[in-house]
C-alpha cells in the first residue's frame, strides 16, 4: 500500500502540472463519467494530500477526492514525453491539458465532492507529519489507549500517512518496544517518533522511496541541502522484511509478528524502551 509520502509526491506533481490551468477531465473507463463531467473544463486551484487521501481542488467549489487503496496508481506525464497517449487499461479518471496527462487507475475512492465534504474527511484523519507541524492531537489519542504503539501508528485517525514500513523503521530507530501500550509510552518517546517522521517523510517525497537507514538519511539530507540530485536504486531497511537476519545494531535476530493486520518487524533485544 502506498504510504503518505507517495500521495504527497503525487499531489506535488499534479499541482506542478495543472494548478492555474483549465483542464479536461474524463473517465475513459466510464465509472467516473458523471463526476468527471462536473470537473471538466474547470481550472485546477490546488492539489494537496492528507495522509493517504488526495484532493484536487477545482474552481467553482468542486474537489476531486482520491484514495489509491492497495493497488491504485496516479501517473502524471508530460505530453512532450509520452505523446498523445492512448488509453490503456482501466483508466478511472484522466486529467489533461495540451502539456500534461494524468491517469488514475484502480483507486478505492474517486469522487467529485464539495469543500464541506472534504472538510469532513480531514476531520476524521489524525495529524500528518508532512502537513502538520503539531502532532499533539495524535498524542492525545495515543496516551489514552491500551493498544500497542505499533497498532496505533497504523490508525489513520490517530496519525495520517504512516504505513507499515515507516512504523517498523521509526520504532527501531528509537529503540522503542513496539508492544508498549499507548498509555505507557513516554511523552519523550512520542516526541522522538513525531520529530523523526517529520524528518523522514520529506526524504520520501523528495526521492520517491522510503529512506530510514541511519547513514543513508544523513547522506541524502546532505545531498538535498546542497541541491544535488539523489539517485537511489535499491531499498534499504533496518528491520522491515528482514525476518531472521541479524539486527545491524545489536546482532540479534529480527522477529516478525502480525500486529493490526500487517506484519510487524522488530528487534526484541535492542528495542526495549517505552
Ligand atoms: Zn537490535
XYZ file of C-alpha atoms and ligand atoms in Angstrom:
275
model
C 0.000 0.000 0.000
C 1.335 3.475 -0.817
C 2.369 5.371 2.321
C 1.758 9.095 2.820
C 4.905 10.290 1.083
C 3.621 8.757 -2.185
C 0.383 10.756 -2.010
C 2.198 13.996 -1.202
C 4.518 13.342 -4.128
C 1.547 12.815 -6.456
C -0.113 15.985 -5.088
C 3.086 17.935 -5.724
C 3.321 16.644 -9.302
C -0.377 17.231 -10.044
C -0.055 20.749 -8.658
C 3.019 21.484 -10.784
C 1.341 20.161 -13.939
C -2.171 21.554 -13.561
C -2.530 24.364 -10.979
C -3.767 27.568 -12.600
C -4.796 25.723 -15.780
C -8.138 24.830 -17.268
C -8.119 21.064 -17.704
C -10.147 18.399 -19.412
C -11.367 15.659 -17.083
C -12.752 12.400 -18.413
C -13.397 8.823 -17.357
C -12.207 6.612 -20.219
C -13.377 3.544 -18.286
C -16.779 5.164 -17.700
C -17.183 4.510 -13.957
C -16.461 8.145 -13.065
C -18.282 9.719 -16.050
C -20.756 11.790 -14.013
C -18.085 13.089 -11.608
C -15.676 13.879 -14.445
C -18.404 15.911 -16.189
C -18.669 18.135 -13.075
C -14.929 18.888 -13.153
C -14.316 19.015 -16.911
C -13.384 22.429 -18.281
C -12.650 23.970 -14.879
C -9.405 25.446 -13.595
C -7.343 23.497 -11.069
C -6.677 25.616 -7.984
C -4.539 23.287 -5.852
C -3.634 19.642 -5.324
C -2.981 18.545 -1.741
C -2.742 15.404 0.361
C -3.629 14.483 3.931
C -2.285 11.093 4.900
C -3.298 8.688 2.155
C -6.090 10.948 0.830
C -5.562 13.146 -2.214
C -7.612 16.249 -3.026
C -7.559 18.233 -6.270
C -9.432 21.496 -5.808
C -11.125 22.976 -8.863
C -12.559 26.469 -9.351
C -16.283 26.573 -8.593
C -16.173 24.710 -5.248
C -15.527 21.287 -6.678
C -12.975 18.848 -5.333
C -11.690 15.561 -6.741
C -11.161 13.140 -3.832
C -8.933 10.097 -4.410
C -7.725 7.228 -2.229
C -5.479 4.756 -4.034
C -6.087 1.831 -1.677
C -3.822 -1.150 -2.174
C -3.282 -1.163 -5.928
C -4.272 2.255 -7.255
C -1.889 4.403 -9.301
C -1.968 8.019 -10.467
C 0.646 8.579 -13.148
C 1.448 12.061 -14.422
C 3.367 12.525 -17.667
C 4.406 15.312 -19.967
C 2.722 15.115 -23.379
C 6.071 16.057 -24.911
C 7.400 12.824 -23.437
C 4.522 10.384 -23.978
C 2.783 11.989 -26.977
C -0.961 11.666 -27.423
C -1.098 8.678 -25.181
C -3.868 6.230 -25.963
C -5.870 4.960 -23.026
C -4.519 1.656 -21.790
C -6.070 -0.390 -19.024
C -8.913 0.737 -16.824
C -8.413 4.493 -16.539
C -10.970 5.694 -13.994
C -10.083 9.355 -14.402
C -7.862 11.251 -16.815
C -6.872 14.882 -16.271
C -5.245 16.516 -19.273
C -4.054 19.750 -20.826
C -2.129 20.239 -24.053
C 1.013 19.709 -21.990
C 0.299 17.028 -19.394
C -1.805 13.941 -18.905
C -2.526 12.193 -15.605
C -4.195 8.780 -15.473
C -5.799 7.312 -12.352
C -6.251 3.550 -12.216
C -7.621 1.200 -9.581
C -8.452 3.624 -6.728
C -10.806 2.667 -3.903
C -12.138 6.243 -3.835
C -12.588 8.564 -6.816
C -15.327 11.117 -6.251
C -16.286 14.692 -7.052
C -17.078 16.258 -3.666
C -17.821 19.658 -2.112
C -15.481 21.646 0.160
C -17.706 20.688 3.126
C -17.321 17.012 2.280
C -13.559 17.488 2.041
C -13.557 19.133 5.489
C -15.363 16.080 6.870
C -12.599 13.798 5.526
C -9.889 15.969 7.154
C -11.780 15.942 10.459
C -11.609 12.136 10.606
C -7.843 11.996 9.999
C -5.063 12.432 12.529
C -2.172 14.853 12.040
C 0.064 14.187 9.040
C 3.817 14.713 9.535
C 4.033 16.142 6.002
C 1.215 18.611 6.544
C 1.009 19.463 10.228
C 3.717 20.927 12.440
C 1.910 19.934 15.638
C 1.314 16.261 16.397
C -0.447 16.969 19.712
C -3.793 15.552 18.595
C -2.114 12.201 17.931
C -0.559 12.172 21.404
C -3.975 12.877 22.960
C -5.236 9.654 21.398
C -2.087 7.585 21.994
C -1.575 8.261 25.685
C -5.158 7.279 26.477
C -5.045 3.993 24.595
C -4.278 0.463 25.733
C -3.424 -0.581 22.194
C 0.251 -1.028 21.344
C 2.151 1.857 19.800
C 2.755 -0.448 16.797
C -1.005 -0.717 16.257
C -1.707 2.962 16.965
C 0.845 4.210 14.430
C -1.157 2.456 11.689
C -4.506 4.014 12.623
C -5.170 6.834 10.188
C -7.475 8.659 12.628
C -4.578 8.777 15.129
C -1.753 9.636 12.731
C -2.264 10.058 8.982
C 0.039 8.751 6.281
C 2.086 6.193 8.194
C 2.173 2.694 6.761
C 3.897 -0.492 7.743
C 7.418 0.366 6.583
C 7.619 3.681 8.424
C 6.061 2.246 11.620
C 8.592 -0.616 11.816
C 11.585 1.519 10.958
C 10.809 4.534 13.154
C 10.321 2.304 16.226
C 13.639 0.563 15.538
C 15.439 3.883 15.013
C 14.470 4.940 18.553
C 14.790 1.511 20.215
C 11.126 1.614 21.199
C 9.382 -1.638 22.109
C 6.535 -1.885 19.551
C 4.310 -3.696 22.071
C 4.324 -0.757 24.526
C 0.702 0.229 25.192
C -0.004 3.832 24.189
C -0.905 4.689 27.803
C 2.563 3.575 28.943
C 4.532 5.241 26.164
C 6.668 8.081 27.482
C 5.886 11.541 26.170
C 9.560 11.892 25.219
C 9.348 8.730 23.091
C 6.327 10.116 21.250
C 8.136 13.410 20.666
C 11.065 11.464 19.144
C 8.720 9.495 16.880
C 6.856 12.598 15.682
C 10.017 14.637 15.095
C 11.629 11.743 13.246
C 8.603 11.202 10.987
C 8.679 14.956 10.240
C 12.305 14.427 9.182
C 11.940 11.124 7.290
C 8.774 11.625 5.255
C 10.087 14.637 3.297
C 13.006 12.450 2.197
C 10.400 10.024 0.860
C 8.674 12.828 -1.058
C 12.000 14.082 -2.459
C 13.344 10.690 -3.517
C 10.179 8.663 -4.139
C 11.475 5.980 -1.808
C 11.266 5.279 1.891
C 14.608 6.264 3.416
C 15.166 5.246 7.036
C 18.683 3.777 7.280
C 20.689 5.894 9.719
C 23.693 6.518 7.419
C 21.550 6.922 4.326
C 19.289 9.526 5.968
C 22.302 11.721 6.738
C 23.757 11.248 3.260
C 20.528 12.104 1.452
C 19.753 15.083 3.675
C 23.212 16.470 2.917
C 22.778 15.933 -0.832
C 19.336 17.576 -0.859
C 20.629 20.521 1.197
C 23.275 21.093 -1.481
C 20.644 20.840 -4.206
C 22.210 17.686 -5.631
C 20.172 15.046 -7.411
C 19.731 11.864 -5.447
C 19.542 8.559 -7.243
C 18.572 5.522 -5.264
C 18.435 2.031 -6.613
C 17.544 -0.489 -4.011
C 15.531 -0.064 -0.871
C 17.411 -0.449 2.363
C 15.665 -1.095 5.649
C 16.869 -1.945 9.116
C 14.095 -4.332 10.169
C 11.305 -4.242 7.557
C 11.119 -7.614 5.764
C 14.366 -8.727 7.417
C 12.935 -11.592 9.477
C 15.688 -13.962 10.612
C 18.506 -11.579 9.664
C 20.791 -10.009 12.231
C 19.912 -6.604 13.637
C 22.527 -4.160 12.307
C 22.787 -2.535 15.709
C 22.987 -5.440 18.160
C 23.258 -8.646 16.123
C 20.105 -10.264 17.499
C 17.669 -11.972 15.170
C 14.941 -9.757 13.735
C 11.446 -11.024 14.526
C 8.106 -10.774 12.773
C 4.541 -10.873 14.086
C 1.115 -9.769 12.881
C 0.060 -6.510 14.562
C -3.037 -4.625 13.360
C -3.335 -6.784 10.265
C 0.159 -6.170 8.952
C 3.453 -7.873 9.702
C 5.479 -6.018 12.294
C 9.272 -6.458 12.117
C 11.397 -5.584 15.129
C 14.437 -6.456 17.210
C 13.406 -7.811 20.582
C 16.843 -7.207 22.038
C 17.570 -3.534 21.385
C 14.003 -2.247 21.170
C 13.137 -2.148 24.852
C 12.287 1.487 25.522
C 8.791 2.589 26.361
Zn 18.832 -4.975 17.761
